[in-house]
């Protein structure tokens, strides 16, 4: 980290002698852009995304009329912030519900990202809104993933559909398919499918996820991603987009001190909105995603 | 055809590769500056020589620490710590098998009494590895007391290796970090702790450095385990962790199967990082 705590401070310092100047010159802007670039890389934003982003900011900063600005640094920060919020989705995005229930929500992502925990959080949150979610144990791979979902379901007060023991036994595609029928029969209006963690480079498991999607035709496929992830966020997000495709993103473990540059990388590369933020291990640690808060966090403003 | 020579594109590509591997902007900048100086000094023109110099640099940095596990105490008590979901429990399963292959008897302490089905998960792994397991007597039992009972079991039965699983915790949570200190102190009433292994997920970015600093401070880490290196992430942040803390990488996890654990070999890791 540089001597200054936040990008805002660093920009103020970089532009300190510009007070009262009408327009920024290319060399003023280049110094500023270097600071922004460094801050974004420190926040783990993907390098290609950083390059595209800083080019955009440079262009706007050069064209900006700073004559009325008391503090050019603040004005540049403003530009940076607007661009960030724009990429992160601007407005909050709500869950899509099916016109004809049940609404099917499938969760997918890397190992350990927080899918199973999220399943419980979603169930609890939906129940508070008067829904009757069904949790589906379609991770039949990870040791005791089925029991984990059962415990989480119990904590959330939700029914868990778990016809197979897991630990390598049972067909997740079939379980997911049967779950939708079960939900229709038992009048669960939302189906939340927990799936096994998988790597972007694992073609076979990616195919399995695609098959779960085909068999259940979900209204939402949520890509769950750990806020601590580094430069690999882009390769992984692309692999999941190509492999299963997803309709929205959930960022987890935001209760830590990760700046969460992955949010920017994933949103800008895939064009998919971030829908929720997961902020702890307890089921209530969960909230709709706020693009403006995330922008400040990434920039450490 | 034309022979490629080192130009600005070469440097840009190199920078992209290093940033892309999660070296972070600081190390990338300083290593590139060193390389530019070397290229000048030796009048190097071939990009392949530059690539080789980088690999050698990385390997040299990685090789400066002793990766051997210190497991000669009886019992040898190993505590596994790290943030949520990095692969602690899975590593315990693999590690139990790994030392079991050398004929050592192993007991696993299920001291993650918090996360849903964590006890069942580690018990499944212990069974696969042919290790014994000590479980909590009731859900939510104090992890320090489970750890204590596990060491007691090992002393009573003559079991050689004790592996203690702990709940994942973010390094920013003071109370949970203090809990690790308590687990250590309670265990040390019975036996010294041979290794405290911090598990780091290769997909992590620069936050991994902060994780390491915090765990080293509260848990007295003696070695690093880097997991999930079977994916597309390279784990370059561990270079900075080793550099800044002097704590060696001791084990590498490369998959979800019980055999997917190896020791640390600097040249293999360097090859994976920069090709
Ligand atoms: N601090 C924190 N921990 C979280 C959060 N979400 C999940 N976790 C923890 O992260 C770990 C992994 O969560 P899981 O829900 O098991 O992740 P998963 O994606 O289902 O993992 P696999 O099924 O193995 O792929 C657990 O220890 C959870 O308690 C969060 O928002 N904050
Ligand atoms: N691909 C791959 N997956 C791994 C590796 N190590 C662990 N995993 C997976 O990562 C997920 C989390 O692993 P766990 O061992 O439960 O992680 P943990 O650190 O114990 O998690 P908590 O106890 O919840 O904090 C599981 O799906 C594991 O199968 C690895 O080296 N490669
Ligand atoms: K992770
Ligand atoms: Mg899971
Ligand atoms: Mg665990």
GROMACS .gro file of C-alpha atoms in nm, chain B residues 79 142 144-145 147-148 151 175 177-193 196 217-219:
model
   29
  380UNK     CA    1  -0.334  -2.751   1.391
  443UNK     CA    2  -1.576  -2.547   2.294
  445UNK     CA    3  -1.036  -2.605   2.262
  446UNK     CA    4  -1.182  -2.889   2.467
  448UNK     CA    5  -0.864  -3.039   2.065
  449UNK     CA    6  -0.756  -3.126   2.420
  452UNK     CA    7  -0.439  -3.501   2.214
  476UNK     CA    8  -1.296  -1.280   1.878
  478UNK     CA    9  -0.892  -1.521   1.604
  479UNK     CA   10  -0.848  -1.513   1.983
  480UNK     CA   11  -1.030  -1.846   2.000
  481UNK     CA   12  -0.741  -2.000   1.803
  482UNK     CA   13  -0.495  -1.872   2.061
  483UNK     CA   14  -0.704  -2.044   2.325
  484UNK     CA   15  -0.705  -2.375   2.134
  485UNK     CA   16  -0.325  -2.355   2.120
  486UNK     CA   17  -0.282  -2.273   2.488
  487UNK     CA   18  -0.513  -2.552   2.599
  488UNK     CA   19  -0.342  -2.811   2.378
  489UNK     CA   20   0.000  -2.698   2.498
  490UNK     CA   21  -0.096  -2.800   2.852
  491UNK     CA   22  -0.063  -3.157   2.723
  492UNK     CA   23   0.191  -3.143   2.443
  493UNK     CA   24   0.385  -2.895   2.231
  494UNK     CA   25   0.232  -2.809   1.894
  497UNK     CA   26   0.034  -2.479   1.271
  518UNK     CA   27   0.004  -1.306   1.454
  519UNK     CA   28  -0.277  -1.490   1.636
  520UNK     CA   29  -0.197  -1.853   1.569
   0.00000   0.00000   0.00000
